[in-house]
PDB file of C-alpha atoms and ligand atoms in Angstrom:
ATOM      1  CA  MET A 210     214.608-148.957  -3.919  1.00 97.00           C
ATOM      2  CA  PHE A 211     213.622-145.557  -6.765  1.00 98.00           C
ATOM      3  CA  ILE A 212     213.508-142.428  -4.515  1.00 98.00           C
ATOM      4  CA  THR A 213     212.884-139.318  -6.524  1.00 98.00           C
ATOM      5  CA  PHE A 214     213.745-135.447  -5.118  1.00 98.00           C
ATOM      6  CA  GLU A 215     211.520-132.790  -6.561  1.00 98.00           C
ATOM      7  CA  GLY A 216     211.148-129.045  -5.769  1.00 98.00           C
ATOM      8  CA  ILE A 217     211.712-125.671  -7.657  1.00 97.00           C
ATOM      9  CA  GLU A 218     215.012-123.868  -8.568  1.00 93.00           C
ATOM     10  CA  GLY A 219     217.447-123.719  -5.628  1.00 93.00           C
ATOM     11  CA  THR A 220     215.965-126.399  -2.920  1.00 96.00           C
ATOM     12  CA  GLY A 221     219.216-127.991  -2.571  1.00 96.00           C
ATOM     13  CA  LYS A 222     217.837-131.141  -4.084  1.00 97.00           C
ATOM     14  CA  SER A 223     221.422-132.230  -5.425  1.00 96.00           C
ATOM     15  CA  THR A 224     222.841-131.381  -1.646  1.00 97.00           C
ATOM     16  CA  GLN A 225     220.448-133.602  -0.368  1.00 98.00           C
ATOM     17  CA  ILE A 226     221.087-136.057  -3.010  1.00 98.00           C
ATOM     18  CA  ALA A 227     224.812-136.416  -1.829  1.00 98.00           C
ATOM     19  CA  LEU A 228     224.012-136.624   2.039  1.00 98.00           C
ATOM     20  CA  LEU A 229     221.264-138.986   1.576  1.00 98.00           C
ATOM     21  CA  LYS A 230     224.057-141.349  -0.670  1.00 98.00           C
ATOM     22  CA  GLU A 231     227.157-141.312   1.873  1.00 98.00           C
ATOM     23  CA  TYR A 232     224.271-141.877   4.603  1.00 98.00           C
ATOM     24  CA  MET A 233     222.548-144.944   2.686  1.00 97.00           C
ATOM     25  CA  GLN A 234     226.397-146.161   1.612  1.00 98.00           C
ATOM     26  CA  ALA A 235     227.274-145.985   5.323  1.00 97.00           C
ATOM     27  CA  ARG A 236     224.317-148.558   5.937  1.00 95.00           C
ATOM     28  CA  GLY A 237     225.992-150.992   3.336  1.00 96.00           C
ATOM     29  CA  GLU A 238     224.052-150.255   0.535  1.00 97.00           C
ATOM     30  CA  ARG A 239     224.636-149.817  -3.019  1.00 98.00           C
ATOM     31  CA  VAL A 240     223.567-146.244  -4.712  1.00 98.00           C
ATOM     32  CA  VAL A 241     223.359-144.885  -7.817  1.00 98.00           C
ATOM     33  CA  VAL A 242     222.576-141.000  -8.472  1.00 98.00           C
ATOM     34  CA  THR A 243     221.267-139.973 -11.528  1.00 98.00           C
ATOM     35  CA  LEU A 244     219.227-136.965 -12.849  1.00 98.00           C
ATOM     36  CA  GLU A 245     216.400-135.679 -15.217  1.00 98.00           C
ATOM     37  CA  PRO A 246     216.808-134.676 -17.465  1.00 98.00           C
ATOM     38  CA  GLY A 247     220.604-135.887 -18.545  1.00 98.00           C
ATOM     39  CA  GLY A 248     220.570-139.075 -16.583  1.00 98.00           C
ATOM     40  CA  SER A 249     221.799-141.148 -20.165  1.00 98.00           C
ATOM     41  CA  ARG A 250     223.745-140.102 -22.601  1.00 98.00           C
ATOM     42  CA  ILE A 251     221.324-139.661 -24.827  1.00 98.00           C
ATOM     43  CA  GLY A 252     219.396-137.196 -22.285  1.00 98.00           C
ATOM     44  CA  ALA A 253     222.697-135.569 -21.683  1.00 98.00           C
ATOM     45  CA  GLU A 254     222.563-133.918 -25.522  1.00 98.00           C
ATOM     46  CA  LEU A 255     218.359-133.208 -24.508  1.00 98.00           C
ATOM     47  CA  ARG A 256     219.665-131.555 -21.704  1.00 98.00           C
ATOM     48  CA  ARG A 257     221.668-128.806 -23.358  1.00 97.00           C
ATOM     49  CA  VAL A 258     218.894-128.472 -26.001  1.00 97.00           C
ATOM     50  CA  LEU A 259     216.112-128.148 -23.094  1.00 96.00           C
ATOM     51  CA  LEU A 260     218.411-125.492 -21.093  1.00 94.00           C
ATOM     52  CA  ALA A 261     220.238-123.442 -23.124  1.00 93.00           C
ATOM     53  CA  LEU A 262     219.221-119.724 -22.684  1.00 89.00           C
ATOM     54  CA  GLU A 263     219.244-119.634 -26.694  1.00 93.00           C
ATOM     55  CA  ASN A 264     216.805-121.795 -27.350  1.00 94.00           C
ATOM     56  CA  ARG A 265     214.130-119.372 -26.000  1.00 92.00           C
ATOM     57  CA  ASP A 266     212.084-120.250 -29.137  1.00 95.00           C
ATOM     58  CA  LEU A 267     211.475-123.898 -27.859  1.00 96.00           C
ATOM     59  CA  THR A 268     208.090-124.021 -28.040  1.00 96.00           C
ATOM     60  CA  SER A 269     205.917-125.314 -25.246  1.00 95.00           C
ATOM     61  CA  GLN A 270     204.680-128.479 -26.782  1.00 97.00           C
ATOM     62  CA  ALA A 271     208.167-129.303 -27.999  1.00 97.00           C
ATOM     63  CA  GLU A 272     209.551-129.042 -24.593  1.00 97.00           C
ATOM     64  CA  LEU A 273     207.305-131.402 -23.178  1.00 98.00           C
ATOM     65  CA  PHE A 274     208.355-134.138 -25.687  1.00 98.00           C
ATOM     66  CA  LEU A 275     212.089-133.664 -24.987  1.00 98.00           C
ATOM     67  CA  TYR A 276     211.454-134.175 -21.349  1.00 98.00           C
ATOM     68  CA  LEU A 277     209.412-137.390 -22.099  1.00 98.00           C
ATOM     69  CA  ALA A 278     212.212-138.434 -24.539  1.00 98.00           C
ATOM     70  CA  ASP A 279     214.595-137.997 -22.255  1.00 98.00           C
ATOM     71  CA  ARG A 280     212.846-139.746 -19.493  1.00 98.00           C
ATOM     72  CA  ALA A 281     211.957-142.754 -21.411  1.00 98.00           C
ATOM     73  CA  GLN A 282     215.623-142.926 -22.333  1.00 98.00           C
ATOM     74  CA  HIS A 283     216.546-143.077 -18.620  1.00 98.00           C
ATOM     75  CA  VAL A 284     214.171-145.509 -17.220  1.00 98.00           C
ATOM     76  CA  ALA A 285     215.119-147.896 -19.497  1.00 98.00           C
ATOM     77  CA  GLN A 286     218.827-147.217 -20.021  1.00 98.00           C
ATOM     78  CA  VAL A 287     219.464-146.189 -16.202  1.00 98.00           C
ATOM     79  CA  VAL A 288     217.276-146.362 -13.716  1.00 98.00           C
ATOM     80  CA  ARG A 289     215.429-149.873 -14.403  1.00 98.00           C
ATOM     81  CA  PRO A 290     218.783-151.936 -14.738  1.00 98.00           C
ATOM     82  CA  ALA A 291     220.496-149.755 -11.743  1.00 98.00           C
ATOM     83  CA  LEU A 292     217.221-151.053  -9.850  1.00 98.00           C
ATOM     84  CA  ALA A 293     217.255-154.836 -11.232  1.00 98.00           C
ATOM     85  CA  SER A 294     221.000-154.887 -10.049  1.00 98.00           C
ATOM     86  CA  GLY A 295     219.896-154.143  -6.414  1.00 98.00           C
ATOM     87  CA  ALA A 296     221.023-150.982  -6.152  1.00 98.00           C
ATOM     88  CA  VAL A 297     219.259-148.031  -4.537  1.00 98.00           C
ATOM     89  CA  VAL A 298     218.637-145.171  -7.228  1.00 98.00           C
ATOM     90  CA  LEU A 299     218.282-140.971  -6.064  1.00 98.00           C
ATOM     91  CA  CYS A 300     216.853-139.140  -9.169  1.00 98.00           C
ATOM     92  CA  ASP A 301     216.997-135.458  -8.762  1.00 98.00           C
ATOM     93  CA  ARG A 302     213.686-134.864 -10.654  1.00 98.00           C
ATOM     94  CA  PHE A 303     211.290-137.161 -12.282  1.00 98.00           C
ATOM     95  CA  ALA A 304     207.830-137.725 -13.712  1.00 98.00           C
ATOM     96  CA  ASP A 305     206.645-134.856 -11.302  1.00 98.00           C
ATOM     97  CA  SER A 306     208.301-132.227 -12.722  1.00 98.00           C
ATOM     98  CA  THR A 307     206.668-132.470 -15.883  1.00 98.00           C
ATOM     99  CA  VAL A 308     203.506-131.663 -14.014  1.00 98.00           C
ATOM    100  CA  ALA A 309     204.407-129.260 -12.004  1.00 98.00           C
ATOM    101  CA  TYR A 310     206.793-127.276 -15.219  1.00 97.00           C
ATOM    102  CA  GLN A 311     204.670-128.247 -17.962  1.00 98.00           C
ATOM    103  CA  GLY A 312     201.365-128.605 -16.419  1.00 98.00           C
ATOM    104  CA  TYR A 313     201.218-125.777 -13.916  1.00 98.00           C
ATOM    105  CA  GLY A 314     203.849-123.377 -14.526  1.00 96.00           C
ATOM    106  CA  ARG A 315     203.208-123.528 -18.512  1.00 96.00           C
ATOM    107  CA  GLY A 316     199.417-124.621 -18.411  1.00 97.00           C
ATOM    108  CA  MET A 317     199.295-127.990 -20.266  1.00 98.00           C
ATOM    109  CA  ASP A 318     196.669-130.666 -18.993  1.00 98.00           C
ATOM    110  CA  PRO A 319     197.689-131.909 -15.849  1.00 97.00           C
ATOM    111  CA  GLU A 320     195.704-135.135 -16.437  1.00 96.00           C
ATOM    112  CA  LEU A 321     197.278-135.257 -19.817  1.00 98.00           C
ATOM    113  CA  LEU A 322     200.460-135.296 -18.534  1.00 98.00           C
ATOM    114  CA  HIS A 323     200.305-137.901 -16.403  1.00 97.00           C
ATOM    115  CA  ARG A 324     199.291-140.076 -18.824  1.00 98.00           C
ATOM    116  CA  LEU A 325     202.106-139.309 -21.266  1.00 98.00           C
ATOM    117  CA  ASN A 326     204.369-139.635 -18.294  1.00 98.00           C
ATOM    118  CA  ALA A 327     202.937-142.888 -17.695  1.00 98.00           C
ATOM    119  CA  VAL A 328     204.447-143.843 -21.302  1.00 98.00           C
ATOM    120  CA  ALA A 329     207.553-142.608 -20.682  1.00 98.00           C
ATOM    121  CA  VAL A 330     208.136-144.556 -17.684  1.00 98.00           C
ATOM    122  CA  ASP A 331     206.477-147.655 -18.571  1.00 97.00           C
ATOM    123  CA  GLY A 332     204.861-148.892 -14.957  1.00 97.00           C
ATOM    124  CA  LEU A 333     208.599-147.611 -13.065  1.00 98.00           C
ATOM    125  CA  TRP A 334     207.093-145.399 -10.611  1.00 98.00           C
ATOM    126  CA  PRO A 335     209.153-144.221  -7.449  1.00 98.00           C
ATOM    127  CA  GLU A 336     208.821-145.403  -3.759  1.00 97.00           C
ATOM    128  CA  LEU A 337     209.468-142.416  -2.241  1.00 98.00           C
ATOM    129  CA  THR A 338     209.331-138.965  -3.492  1.00 98.00           C
ATOM    130  CA  ILE A 339     210.900-136.147  -1.381  1.00 98.00           C
ATOM    131  CA  LEU A 340     209.727-133.183  -2.448  1.00 98.00           C
ATOM    132  CA  LEU A 341     211.584-129.956  -1.259  1.00 98.00           C
ATOM    133  CA  ASP A 342     209.259-127.185  -0.721  1.00 98.00           C
ATOM    134  CA  LEU A 343     210.593-123.506  -0.692  1.00 96.00           C
ATOM    135  CA  ASP A 344     209.202-119.853  -0.748  1.00 96.00           C
ATOM    136  CA  PRO A 345     210.342-119.296  -4.879  1.00 96.00           C
ATOM    137  CA  VAL A 346     211.739-115.735  -3.779  1.00 94.00           C
ATOM    138  CA  ILE A 347     214.818-117.907  -1.790  1.00 94.00           C
ATOM    139  CA  GLY A 348     214.945-120.702  -4.225  1.00 93.00           C
ATOM    140  CA  LEU A 349     215.916-118.162  -7.414  1.00 90.00           C
ATOM    141  CA  GLU A 350     218.143-116.276  -5.180  1.00 89.00           C
ATOM    142  CA  ARG A 351     220.099-119.208  -4.671  1.00 89.00           C
ATOM    143  CA  ALA A 352     220.112-120.897  -8.172  1.00 88.00           C
ATOM    144  CA  VAL A 353     220.994-117.575  -9.748  1.00 85.00           C
ATOM    145  CA  ALA A 354     223.922-117.558  -6.874  1.00 87.00           C
ATOM    146  CA  ARG A 355     224.991-120.811  -7.349  1.00 84.00           C
ATOM    147  CA  ASN A 356     224.795-120.694 -11.435  1.00 80.00           C
ATOM    148  CA  LEU A 357     227.139-117.681 -11.014  1.00 81.00           C
ATOM    149  CA  SER A 358     229.250-119.587  -9.120  1.00 83.00           C
ATOM    150  CA  GLU A 359     229.334-122.369 -11.354  1.00 80.00           C
ATOM    151  CA  GLY A 360     229.972-120.199 -14.771  1.00 73.00           C
ATOM    152  CA  LYS A 361     226.354-121.501 -15.824  1.00 68.00           C
ATOM    153  CA  THR A 362     224.877-118.497 -16.844  1.00 60.00           C
ATOM    154  CA  ASN A 363     224.854-118.967 -20.405  1.00 55.00           C
ATOM    155  CA  ALA A 364     224.903-122.811 -20.613  1.00 65.00           C
ATOM    156  CA  GLU A 365     221.617-123.479 -18.255  1.00 70.00           C
ATOM    157  CA  GLY A 366     219.515-120.233 -17.580  1.00 71.00           C
ATOM    158  CA  ARG A 367     216.438-121.064 -19.377  1.00 71.00           C
ATOM    159  CA  PHE A 368     214.223-121.353 -16.412  1.00 76.00           C
ATOM    160  CA  GLU A 369     216.091-119.387 -13.777  1.00 73.00           C
ATOM    161  CA  ALA A 370     215.084-116.775 -16.509  1.00 73.00           C
ATOM    162  CA  GLU A 371     211.206-117.478 -15.808  1.00 79.00           C
ATOM    163  CA  SER A 372     209.257-115.477 -13.765  1.00 87.00           C
ATOM    164  CA  LEU A 373     208.399-115.666 -10.134  1.00 91.00           C
ATOM    165  CA  ALA A 374     205.027-115.921 -11.000  1.00 93.00           C
ATOM    166  CA  PHE A 375     206.295-118.918 -13.178  1.00 95.00           C
ATOM    167  CA  HIS A 376     207.932-120.507  -9.940  1.00 95.00           C
ATOM    168  CA  SER A 377     205.370-119.764  -7.739  1.00 96.00           C
ATOM    169  CA  ARG A 378     202.684-121.813  -9.728  1.00 97.00           C
ATOM    170  CA  VAL A 379     204.973-124.743 -10.191  1.00 97.00           C
ATOM    171  CA  ARG A 380     205.737-124.488  -6.247  1.00 98.00           C
ATOM    172  CA  GLU A 381     202.175-125.019  -5.758  1.00 98.00           C
ATOM    173  CA  GLY A 382     201.586-127.619  -8.440  1.00 98.00           C
ATOM    174  CA  PHE A 383     204.417-129.652  -6.657  1.00 98.00           C
ATOM    175  CA  LEU A 384     202.124-128.994  -3.200  1.00 98.00           C
ATOM    176  CA  LYS A 385     199.144-130.264  -5.395  1.00 98.00           C
ATOM    177  CA  LEU A 386     200.592-133.391  -6.594  1.00 98.00           C
ATOM    178  CA  ALA A 387     201.854-133.782  -2.631  1.00 98.00           C
ATOM    179  CA  ALA A 388     198.210-133.586  -1.550  1.00 98.00           C
ATOM    180  CA  ALA A 389     196.839-135.979  -4.152  1.00 97.00           C
ATOM    181  CA  HIS A 390     199.519-138.811  -3.824  1.00 97.00           C
ATOM    182  CA  PRO A 391     200.087-138.606   0.513  1.00 97.00           C
ATOM    183  CA  GLU A 392     201.475-142.217   0.182  1.00 96.00           C
ATOM    184  CA  ARG A 393     204.367-141.404  -2.273  1.00 98.00           C
ATOM    185  CA  ILE A 394     205.275-138.127  -2.126  1.00 98.00           C
ATOM    186  CA  SER A 395     206.479-136.756   1.186  1.00 98.00           C
ATOM    187  CA  VAL A 396     206.923-132.597   1.762  1.00 98.00           C
ATOM    188  CA  VAL A 397     209.956-131.477   3.664  1.00 98.00           C
ATOM    189  CA  ASP A 398     210.298-127.545   4.710  1.00 97.00           C
ATOM    190  CA  ALA A 399     213.880-126.508   2.750  1.00 97.00           C
ATOM    191  CA  THR A 400     213.919-123.612   4.616  1.00 95.00           C
ATOM    192  CA  GLY A 401     217.352-123.921   6.950  1.00 93.00           C
ATOM    193  CA  THR A 402     220.915-125.527   6.174  1.00 95.00           C
ATOM    194  CA  PRO A 403     221.720-128.688   4.589  1.00 96.00           C
ATOM    195  CA  GLU A 404     222.292-130.171   7.772  1.00 97.00           C
ATOM    196  CA  GLU A 405     218.727-129.053   9.171  1.00 97.00           C
ATOM    197  CA  ILE A 406     217.068-130.674   6.436  1.00 98.00           C
ATOM    198  CA  ALA A 407     219.438-133.877   5.983  1.00 98.00           C
ATOM    199  CA  PRO A 408     218.147-135.320   9.350  1.00 98.00           C
ATOM    200  CA  ARG A 409     214.158-135.000   7.880  1.00 97.00           C
ATOM    201  CA  VAL A 410     215.170-136.938   4.767  1.00 98.00           C
ATOM    202  CA  ARG A 411     216.536-139.302   6.487  1.00 98.00           C
ATOM    203  CA  ALA A 412     213.673-140.030   8.836  1.00 97.00           C
ATOM    204  CA  LEU A 413     211.404-140.408   5.639  1.00 97.00           C
ATOM    205  CA  VAL A 414     213.819-142.897   3.830  1.00 97.00           C
ATOM    206  CA  GLU A 415     214.311-144.964   7.161  1.00 95.00           C
ATOM    207  CA  ALA A 416     210.165-145.005   7.764  1.00 95.00           C
ATOM    208  CA  ARG A 417     209.973-146.364   3.860  1.00 91.00           C
ATOM    209  CA  LEU A 418     212.426-149.306   4.734  1.00 88.00           C
ATOM    210  CA  HIS A 419     210.927-150.482   7.846  1.00 86.00           C
ATOM    211  CA  ALA A 420     207.415-149.973   6.207  1.00 81.00           C
TER     212      ALA A 420
HETATM  213  P1  TMP B 131     217.995-128.556 -12.926  1.00 50.79           P
HETATM  214  O1  TMP B 131     218.067-130.205 -13.125  1.00 50.79           O
HETATM  215  O2  TMP B 131     218.868-128.128 -12.555  1.00 50.79           O
HETATM  216  O3  TMP B 131     217.046-128.716 -12.215  1.00 50.79           O
HETATM  217  O4  TMP B 131     217.212-128.106 -14.216  1.00 50.79           O
HETATM  218  C1  TMP B 131     216.301-128.719 -14.878  1.00 50.79           C
HETATM  219  C2  TMP B 131     215.235-127.853 -15.364  1.00 50.79           C
HETATM  220  O5  TMP B 131     214.087-128.442 -15.919  1.00 50.79           O
HETATM  221  C3  TMP B 131     214.372-127.068 -14.384  1.00 50.79           C
HETATM  222  O6  TMP B 131     214.192-126.167 -14.381  1.00 50.79           O
HETATM  223  C4  TMP B 131     212.813-128.106 -14.073  1.00 50.79           C
HETATM  224  C5  TMP B 131     212.939-128.362 -15.667  1.00 50.79           C
HETATM  225  N1  TMP B 131     211.994-129.551 -16.287  1.00 50.79           N
HETATM  226  C6  TMP B 131     210.878-129.218 -16.122  1.00 50.79           C
HETATM  227  O7  TMP B 131     210.617-128.272 -16.884  1.00 50.79           O
HETATM  228  N2  TMP B 131     209.847-130.727 -16.930  1.00 50.79           N
HETATM  229  C7  TMP B 131     210.300-131.845 -16.344  1.00 50.79           C
HETATM  230  O8  TMP B 131     210.235-132.928 -16.767  1.00 50.79           O
HETATM  231  C8  TMP B 131     212.177-132.030 -15.629  1.00 50.79           C
HETATM  232  C9  TMP B 131     212.544-133.185 -15.262  1.00 50.79           C
HETATM  233  C10 TMP B 131     212.872-130.351 -15.442  1.00 50.79           C
END
């Protein structure tokens, strides 16, 4: 089963993935946790280029193709083999992030981005996407606090440095995607503690497993 997690910065995606991993493992599943950008060996190099503050001069078009390159490599080398081996794959961001950030955030055509995503994923779409939805004011506060505590300010701050208006457009973009694909994308309110949010995530996964 292929499950992706989406949302703006600071929604707690990686925490929820870790909690769901424990839960699925306790049920006897083999779980592979991965992320975009950066889930493959080559992707890790692309991630550094994409997120470094020093790369503020990266054009929107170049940025788009680096995300798509990361995705194509990740699907072929990590996600598809893991699914073929019978693992549950939990992925922190996937194709919807490109439509939300490069489309609704940067202003590129969402339909065109969907077609480019289709090339990158080569037929492999998630069975379930959990959209952690949060007010960007709260999300950015959380993301900046986390980056400071992890000493990541210079290495990976390019998106946190974007304006609140940018993150608001990205959030609205995710919500539009969820409205357009209700069979795949489920919205979870990400306000509250991780322990409050985890049962909401588990309920969605259980419902999908028994569907
Ligand atoms: P994160 O892994 O810490 O969430 O950082 C990844 C950043 O990259 C985040 O700000 C969202 C952005 N991003 C895009 O703009 N487009 C994409 O397709 C993906 C996967 C991420």
